[in-house]
Short mmCIF file of C-alpha atoms and ligand atoms in Angstrom, two decimals:
data_model
loop_
_atom_site.label_atom_id
_atom_site.label_comp_id
_atom_site.label_asym_id
_atom_site.label_seq_id
_atom_site.Cartn_x
_atom_site.Cartn_y
_atom_site.Cartn_z
CA MET A 1 -1.80 27.89 3.38
CA LYS A 2 -0.68 24.42 2.71
CA LYS A 3 -0.42 23.29 -0.87
CA ARG A 4 -3.00 20.53 -1.78
CA ILE A 5 -2.10 17.19 -2.92
CA LEU A 6 -4.21 14.37 -4.28
CA SER A 7 -3.24 10.57 -4.98
CA GLY A 8 -4.96 7.55 -5.56
CA MET A 9 -4.81 3.61 -5.48
CA ARG A 10 -6.95 1.29 -7.47
CA PRO A 11 -8.51 -1.32 -5.28
CA THR A 12 -7.86 -4.45 -7.25
CA GLY A 13 -5.99 -6.50 -4.73
CA ARG A 14 -4.45 -6.61 -1.32
CA LEU A 15 -1.78 -4.10 -0.64
CA HIS A 16 1.79 -5.60 -0.39
CA LEU A 17 5.32 -4.52 0.99
CA GLY A 18 5.90 -2.83 -2.39
CA HIS A 19 3.07 -0.39 -1.88
CA LEU A 20 4.08 0.36 1.57
CA VAL A 21 7.82 0.93 0.94
CA GLY A 22 7.00 2.80 -2.55
CA THR A 23 3.62 4.62 -2.05
CA LEU A 24 2.10 4.36 1.34
CA ASP A 25 5.13 5.44 3.63
CA ASN A 26 5.24 8.38 1.40
CA TRP A 27 1.68 9.24 1.72
CA VAL A 28 1.76 9.16 5.48
CA SER A 29 4.80 11.68 5.75
CA LEU A 30 3.35 14.09 3.34
CA GLN A 31 0.40 14.42 5.59
CA ASP A 32 1.92 17.34 7.93
CA GLU A 33 3.32 19.37 5.16
CA TYR A 34 0.56 19.24 2.62
CA GLU A 35 -3.35 19.16 2.50
CA CYS A 36 -4.05 15.88 1.34
CA PHE A 37 -6.77 14.12 -0.40
CA TYR A 38 -6.16 10.33 -0.61
CA MET A 39 -8.60 8.52 -3.01
CA VAL A 40 -9.69 4.95 -3.61
CA ALA A 41 -9.79 4.98 -7.51
CA ASP A 42 -12.72 2.24 -7.79
CA TRP A 43 -13.79 3.78 -11.10
CA HIS A 44 -10.17 3.39 -12.32
CA ALA A 45 -10.13 -0.18 -11.21
CA LEU A 46 -13.50 -0.88 -13.04
CA MET A 47 -11.83 0.37 -16.33
CA SER A 48 -9.90 -2.99 -16.42
CA GLU A 49 -11.93 -5.20 -14.22
CA TYR A 50 -15.59 -4.36 -15.51
CA ALA A 51 -16.20 -7.90 -16.64
CA ASP A 52 -15.61 -9.39 -13.11
CA PRO A 53 -16.20 -6.70 -10.73
CA LYS A 54 -16.90 -8.84 -7.56
CA ASN A 55 -13.65 -8.32 -5.68
CA ILE A 56 -13.71 -4.44 -5.72
CA LYS A 57 -15.91 -3.84 -3.01
CA GLU A 58 -14.10 -6.03 -0.66
CA TYR A 59 -10.73 -4.53 -1.88
CA ILE A 60 -11.86 -0.94 -1.20
CA LEU A 61 -12.33 -1.74 2.58
CA ASP A 62 -9.31 -3.92 2.80
CA ASN A 63 -7.01 -1.05 1.17
CA VAL A 64 -8.57 1.47 3.39
CA LEU A 65 -7.61 -0.45 6.52
CA ASP A 66 -4.17 -0.79 5.54
CA TRP A 67 -3.95 2.92 4.98
CA LEU A 68 -5.49 3.82 8.42
CA ALA A 69 -3.32 1.19 10.05
CA PHE A 70 -0.12 2.41 8.54
CA GLY A 71 -0.85 5.97 9.53
CA ILE A 72 -3.00 7.87 7.10
CA SER A 73 -5.12 9.93 9.48
CA PRO A 74 -8.58 11.04 8.89
CA ALA A 75 -7.78 13.95 11.30
CA LYS A 76 -5.12 15.30 8.95
CA SER A 77 -6.26 13.99 5.38
CA THR A 78 -9.37 13.72 3.55
CA ILE A 79 -9.96 9.99 2.74
CA PHE A 80 -12.70 8.94 0.26
CA ILE A 81 -13.81 6.81 -2.40
CA GLN A 82 -13.77 8.40 -6.18
CA SER A 83 -17.07 6.92 -7.06
CA GLN A 84 -18.66 8.73 -4.03
CA VAL A 85 -18.14 12.19 -5.76
CA LYS A 86 -19.94 12.16 -9.15
CA GLU A 87 -18.17 15.47 -9.89
CA HIS A 88 -15.30 13.61 -11.10
CA LEU A 89 -17.24 12.13 -13.98
CA GLU A 90 -18.49 15.52 -14.76
CA LEU A 91 -15.11 16.78 -15.13
CA TYR A 92 -13.82 14.13 -16.98
CA MET A 93 -16.64 14.52 -19.58
CA PHE A 94 -15.69 18.20 -20.07
CA PHE A 95 -12.00 17.13 -20.36
CA SER A 96 -12.73 14.33 -22.91
CA LEU A 97 -14.08 17.01 -25.27
CA ILE A 98 -10.72 19.00 -25.40
CA THR A 99 -8.39 15.84 -25.15
CA PRO A 100 -6.79 15.20 -28.38
CA LEU A 101 -7.39 11.56 -29.39
CA GLY A 102 -3.52 11.15 -30.46
CA LEU A 103 -2.42 11.99 -27.22
CA LEU A 104 -4.30 9.01 -25.48
CA GLU A 105 -3.39 6.67 -28.35
CA ARG A 106 0.42 7.65 -27.98
CA CYS A 107 0.44 7.50 -24.21
CA PRO A 108 2.91 5.01 -23.17
CA THR A 109 1.21 3.46 -20.49
CA TYR A 110 -2.00 2.77 -22.64
CA LYS A 111 0.36 1.15 -25.38
CA GLU A 112 2.14 -1.33 -22.84
CA GLN A 113 -1.20 -2.15 -21.13
CA LEU A 114 -2.55 -3.11 -24.43
CA ARG A 115 0.32 -5.34 -24.76
CA GLN A 116 0.74 -6.88 -21.73
CA VAL A 117 -2.80 -7.38 -20.37
CA THR A 118 -4.08 -10.56 -22.22
CA ASP A 119 -6.78 -11.94 -20.04
CA ARG A 120 -8.94 -9.02 -20.11
CA ASP A 121 -10.35 -6.99 -23.01
CA ILE A 122 -9.26 -3.49 -22.38
CA SER A 123 -9.26 -2.21 -25.94
CA THR A 124 -12.34 -0.11 -25.03
CA TYR A 125 -13.48 3.39 -25.34
CA GLY A 126 -13.20 3.64 -21.55
CA PHE A 127 -9.53 2.36 -20.95
CA LEU A 128 -8.24 4.81 -23.46
CA GLY A 129 -9.85 7.59 -21.29
CA TYR A 130 -8.08 6.28 -18.29
CA PRO A 131 -5.75 9.19 -18.02
CA VAL A 132 -8.53 11.85 -18.73
CA LEU A 133 -10.39 10.45 -15.54
CA GLN A 134 -7.05 10.73 -13.79
CA ALA A 135 -6.69 14.43 -14.65
CA ALA A 136 -10.12 15.05 -13.80
CA ASP A 137 -9.32 13.48 -10.18
CA ILE A 138 -6.26 15.82 -9.85
CA LEU A 139 -7.77 19.06 -11.03
CA LEU A 140 -11.02 18.73 -9.50
CA TYR A 141 -9.33 19.59 -6.24
CA LYS A 142 -6.75 21.74 -8.24
CA ALA A 143 -4.18 20.05 -6.58
CA GLU A 144 -0.55 21.44 -7.13
CA ALA A 145 1.42 18.10 -6.56
CA VAL A 146 0.57 14.48 -6.91
CA PRO A 147 2.62 11.68 -5.10
CA VAL A 148 2.88 8.98 -7.64
CA GLY A 149 5.80 6.61 -8.97
CA GLU A 150 7.72 6.77 -12.18
CA ASP A 151 5.37 4.84 -14.24
CA GLN A 152 2.48 7.56 -13.69
CA LEU A 153 4.37 10.37 -14.97
CA PRO A 154 2.97 10.10 -18.42
CA HIS A 155 -0.59 10.73 -16.91
CA LEU A 156 0.62 13.65 -15.03
CA GLU A 157 2.04 15.28 -18.35
CA LEU A 158 -1.43 14.70 -19.79
CA THR A 159 -3.03 16.22 -16.82
CA ARG A 160 -0.98 19.27 -17.35
CA GLN A 161 -1.74 19.57 -21.08
CA ILE A 162 -5.28 19.33 -20.52
CA ALA A 163 -4.99 21.94 -17.68
CA LYS A 164 -3.18 24.22 -19.94
CA LYS A 165 -5.59 23.74 -22.91
CA PHE A 166 -8.57 24.42 -20.71
CA ASN A 167 -6.97 27.68 -19.26
CA HIS A 168 -6.26 28.88 -22.71
CA LEU A 169 -9.60 27.82 -24.20
CA TYR A 170 -11.83 29.53 -21.43
CA LYS A 171 -9.41 32.41 -20.83
CA LYS A 172 -9.10 31.70 -17.32
CA GLU A 173 -6.27 30.56 -14.90
CA LEU A 174 -8.80 28.08 -13.48
CA PHE A 175 -6.44 24.97 -13.21
CA PRO A 176 -2.85 24.65 -11.75
CA SER A 177 -0.18 22.76 -13.50
CA PRO A 178 0.55 19.86 -11.08
CA GLN A 179 3.78 18.50 -10.21
CA ALA A 180 4.88 15.15 -9.23
CA ILE A 181 6.25 14.33 -6.12
CA LEU A 182 8.40 11.29 -6.99
CA THR A 183 8.31 8.26 -4.89
CA LYS A 184 11.92 6.73 -5.36
CA THR A 185 11.34 3.63 -7.49
CA SER A 186 10.90 1.13 -4.60
CA ARG A 187 14.12 -0.72 -3.84
CA LEU A 188 12.00 -3.51 -2.94
CA LEU A 189 11.72 -6.14 -5.40
CA GLY A 190 9.28 -9.22 -5.56
CA LEU A 191 10.10 -12.64 -3.80
CA ASP A 192 11.45 -13.86 -7.06
CA GLY A 193 13.61 -10.77 -8.04
CA ARG A 194 11.25 -9.22 -10.51
CA LYS A 195 8.90 -6.09 -9.84
CA MET A 196 6.82 -6.69 -6.80
CA SER A 197 3.38 -7.01 -8.22
CA LYS A 198 0.06 -8.88 -7.72
CA SER A 199 0.03 -10.32 -11.22
CA TYR A 200 3.42 -12.01 -10.66
CA ASN A 201 2.27 -13.52 -7.53
CA ASN A 202 5.49 -12.46 -5.78
CA TYR A 203 4.60 -10.41 -3.11
CA ILE A 204 4.26 -10.23 0.88
CA ALA A 205 0.78 -8.72 1.48
CA LEU A 206 0.64 -6.14 4.48
CA SER A 207 -2.28 -8.43 5.83
CA ASP A 208 -0.19 -11.86 5.56
CA SER A 209 -0.01 -13.82 8.57
CA SER A 210 3.42 -14.66 10.15
CA GLU A 211 3.26 -18.29 8.78
CA GLU A 212 2.66 -17.10 5.32
CA ILE A 213 5.46 -14.66 5.64
CA LEU A 214 7.87 -17.22 6.95
CA LYS A 215 6.65 -19.62 4.13
CA LYS A 216 7.20 -16.83 1.35
CA VAL A 217 10.71 -15.62 2.60
CA ALA A 218 11.64 -19.37 2.93
CA GLY A 219 11.21 -19.82 -0.91
CA MET A 220 12.99 -16.39 -1.89
CA PHE A 221 15.87 -16.49 -4.45
CA THR A 222 19.36 -15.84 -3.05
CA ASP A 223 22.66 -14.98 -4.41
CA PRO A 224 22.93 -17.48 -7.25
CA THR A 225 26.75 -17.87 -7.13
CA ARG A 226 26.46 -19.35 -3.69
CA ILE A 227 25.95 -23.02 -4.09
CA ARG A 228 27.40 -24.70 -0.93
CA LEU A 229 27.30 -23.07 2.64
CA ALA A 230 31.29 -22.85 2.67
CA ASP A 231 30.98 -20.36 -0.42
CA ALA A 232 31.13 -16.78 0.41
CA GLY A 233 28.05 -14.96 -0.27
CA HIS A 234 27.71 -11.74 -2.04
CA PRO A 235 25.07 -9.80 -0.05
CA GLN A 236 24.88 -6.81 -2.69
CA ALA A 237 23.71 -9.45 -5.23
CA CYS A 238 21.17 -11.20 -3.21
CA ASN A 239 17.57 -9.96 -3.16
CA VAL A 240 17.17 -11.33 0.39
CA PHE A 241 19.93 -9.02 1.60
CA SER A 242 18.18 -5.93 0.15
CA TYR A 243 14.94 -6.60 2.43
CA TYR A 244 17.43 -6.67 5.35
CA THR A 245 18.65 -3.40 4.38
CA ILE A 246 15.01 -2.05 4.41
CA PHE A 247 13.58 -3.80 7.43
CA ALA A 248 16.46 -4.99 9.69
CA GLY A 249 18.03 -1.72 10.94
CA GLN A 250 21.42 -2.69 12.42
CA LYS A 251 21.08 -6.22 11.97
CA LYS A 252 21.70 -5.87 8.48
CA ASN A 253 25.53 -4.96 9.23
CA GLU A 254 25.87 -8.57 11.14
CA ILE A 255 24.20 -10.50 8.40
CA GLU A 256 26.36 -8.75 5.64
CA GLU A 257 29.30 -10.06 7.49
CA LEU A 258 28.24 -13.54 8.27
CA CYS A 259 27.13 -13.80 4.77
CA ARG A 260 30.47 -12.76 3.39
CA LYS A 261 32.36 -15.00 5.48
CA ALA A 262 30.11 -17.88 4.81
CA LYS A 263 29.28 -18.30 8.56
CA ILE A 264 25.47 -18.34 7.96
CA GLY A 265 23.65 -20.42 5.55
CA CYS A 266 20.76 -18.95 3.35
CA THR A 267 18.06 -20.93 4.89
CA GLU A 268 18.83 -19.61 8.37
CA CYS A 269 19.33 -16.03 6.86
CA LYS A 270 15.80 -16.32 5.48
CA LYS A 271 14.28 -17.69 8.58
CA GLN A 272 15.45 -14.70 10.50
CA LEU A 273 14.52 -12.40 7.90
CA GLY A 274 10.84 -13.80 7.83
CA LYS A 275 10.66 -13.30 11.41
CA ILE A 276 11.93 -9.77 11.21
CA ILE A 277 9.39 -8.80 8.52
CA ALA A 278 6.60 -10.59 10.52
CA ASP A 279 7.65 -8.75 13.78
CA PHE A 280 7.68 -5.37 11.95
CA LEU A 281 4.30 -6.05 10.33
CA GLY A 282 2.72 -7.33 13.59
CA PRO A 283 1.73 -4.17 15.61
CA TYR A 284 0.33 -2.76 12.06
CA GLN A 285 -1.77 -5.94 11.90
CA GLU A 286 -3.07 -5.52 15.46
CA LYS A 287 -4.08 -2.11 14.73
CA ARG A 288 -5.75 -3.40 11.55
CA HIS A 289 -7.30 -6.05 13.35
CA GLN A 290 -8.93 -3.64 16.11
CA LEU A 291 -10.18 -1.08 13.11
CA SER A 292 -11.85 -4.06 11.11
CA LYS A 293 -14.07 -5.02 14.25
CA ASN A 294 -15.52 -1.39 13.86
CA LYS A 295 -16.78 -1.10 9.93
CA LYS A 296 -19.04 1.84 11.14
CA HIS A 297 -16.12 3.82 12.24
CA ILE A 298 -14.37 3.15 8.77
CA PHE A 299 -17.71 4.09 6.96
CA ASP A 300 -18.02 7.37 9.03
CA ILE A 301 -14.56 8.18 7.91
CA LEU A 302 -15.16 7.74 4.34
CA GLU A 303 -18.51 9.72 4.65
CA GLU A 304 -16.63 12.58 6.36
CA GLY A 305 -14.22 12.26 3.31
CA ARG A 306 -16.80 12.23 0.66
CA LYS A 307 -18.36 15.29 2.12
CA LYS A 308 -15.15 17.15 2.25
CA ALA A 309 -14.22 16.21 -1.02
CA THR A 310 -17.55 17.04 -2.49
CA LEU A 311 -17.24 20.55 -1.09
CA VAL A 312 -14.16 21.12 -2.78
CA ALA A 313 -15.37 19.29 -6.10
CA SER A 314 -18.74 20.97 -6.62
CA LYS A 315 -17.06 24.49 -6.48
CA THR A 316 -14.60 23.36 -9.26
CA ILE A 317 -17.52 21.91 -11.24
CA ASN A 318 -19.67 25.12 -10.72
CA GLU A 319 -16.59 27.27 -11.87
CA VAL A 320 -16.32 24.87 -15.09
CA ARG A 321 -19.82 24.76 -16.07
CA GLY A 322 -20.05 28.75 -15.87
CA LEU A 323 -17.22 28.64 -18.46
CA LEU A 324 -19.07 26.12 -20.61
CA LYS A 325 -22.12 27.91 -20.52
CA ILE A 326 -23.83 24.71 -19.22
CA LYS A 327 -25.62 26.53 -16.16
CA TYR A 328 -29.30 26.50 -15.52
CA GLY A 329 -31.33 29.46 -13.90
CA LEU A 330 -30.49 33.13 -13.58
N1 LIG B 423 -3.51 5.69 -12.12
C1 LIG B 423 -2.98 5.53 -10.65
C2 LIG B 423 -2.57 4.10 -10.52
O1 LIG B 423 -2.42 3.24 -11.23
C3 LIG B 423 -4.21 5.61 -9.56
C4 LIG B 423 -4.97 6.78 -9.70
C5 LIG B 423 -6.09 7.32 -10.11
C6 LIG B 423 -4.36 8.30 -9.29
N2 LIG B 423 -6.37 8.63 -9.91
C7 LIG B 423 -5.17 9.02 -9.49
C8 LIG B 423 -2.77 8.55 -8.96
C9 LIG B 423 -5.15 10.43 -9.27
C10 LIG B 423 -2.63 9.73 -8.82
C11 LIG B 423 -3.57 10.72 -8.83
O2 LIG B 423 -1.54 3.96 -9.61
FE1 SF4 B 424 21.56 -13.86 0.76
FE2 SF4 B 424 21.49 -14.29 3.19
FE3 SF4 B 424 22.36 -16.26 1.53
FE4 SF4 B 424 23.92 -14.10 2.05
S1 SF4 B 424 23.31 -15.58 3.64
S2 SF4 B 424 23.28 -14.98 0.08
S3 SF4 B 424 22.39 -12.51 2.41
S4 SF4 B 424 20.39 -15.38 1.65
#
């Protein structure tokens, strides 16, 4: 029997190259070895976007299109929307009973978000419970592993603590202790050299047109010590070059040499990179475009996913209700 994994993404924007190289690639390659549940975490998105939720619906479909175009396969994996499976909320409620308040208040991601997010009010009861809902997502399916980035490790630790406490309190090994499958921190930085992120507006979206890609790459920062064309470049210190190492295959060696010997200018170098990225994304975008023409097909996939997820989820919830004596009937 294959081990089960679950992971999710919040539908708060279009997906970009950072998501592809960090997360999506990883999800795709895990599909054969594991029984995979991939979830659109729309309730998690609402926890920060509740005051202005108008874009969430559009991003749900947008993100799922990217998942499918880049190789998440409904034949292999269960693809579903969190809010379609109400059992998540019920388990979240049960878990909230046993989660110590201090653990949530001390959670590093929580403290960091409170500090960083200034344009939305997240000092709410709901946002404090973010990791509790995440624990419910994972344990509802008794997932043994969770592919995530390093930033999510505190949430996984909390998930294990909740699972352990639950098992202990109700004297049953109901929940596993899920482990992280760590995505290597993405080697891909944003166009400006900071972490690639929607909020910095320094990303190339998976659905950007060729023109947009060329324009964005043309504006990238290069080796800061290279001022004139005649100056030798330092590819290792250049963010543009790190994109070459990921997307350009053999061509990267050629560029490395040209740059070191000052035989190529940064403008030309970026022009070529823009084309390489646009050519790389092209076939996926074509697939995405084809998929987007048949929305019914996408909704069928999500409906199928909802059913498969619900089958597992309702079984777990019944077990939990039994242990907590919340059961009606004989
Ligand atoms: N918190 C995750 C993130 O921001 C998204 C998420 C929600 C998730 N539920 C999950 C990830 C369950 C893994 C497992 O990236
Ligand atoms: Fe960077 Fe290319 Fe300029 Fe070299 S030539 S510094 S790799 S942009």
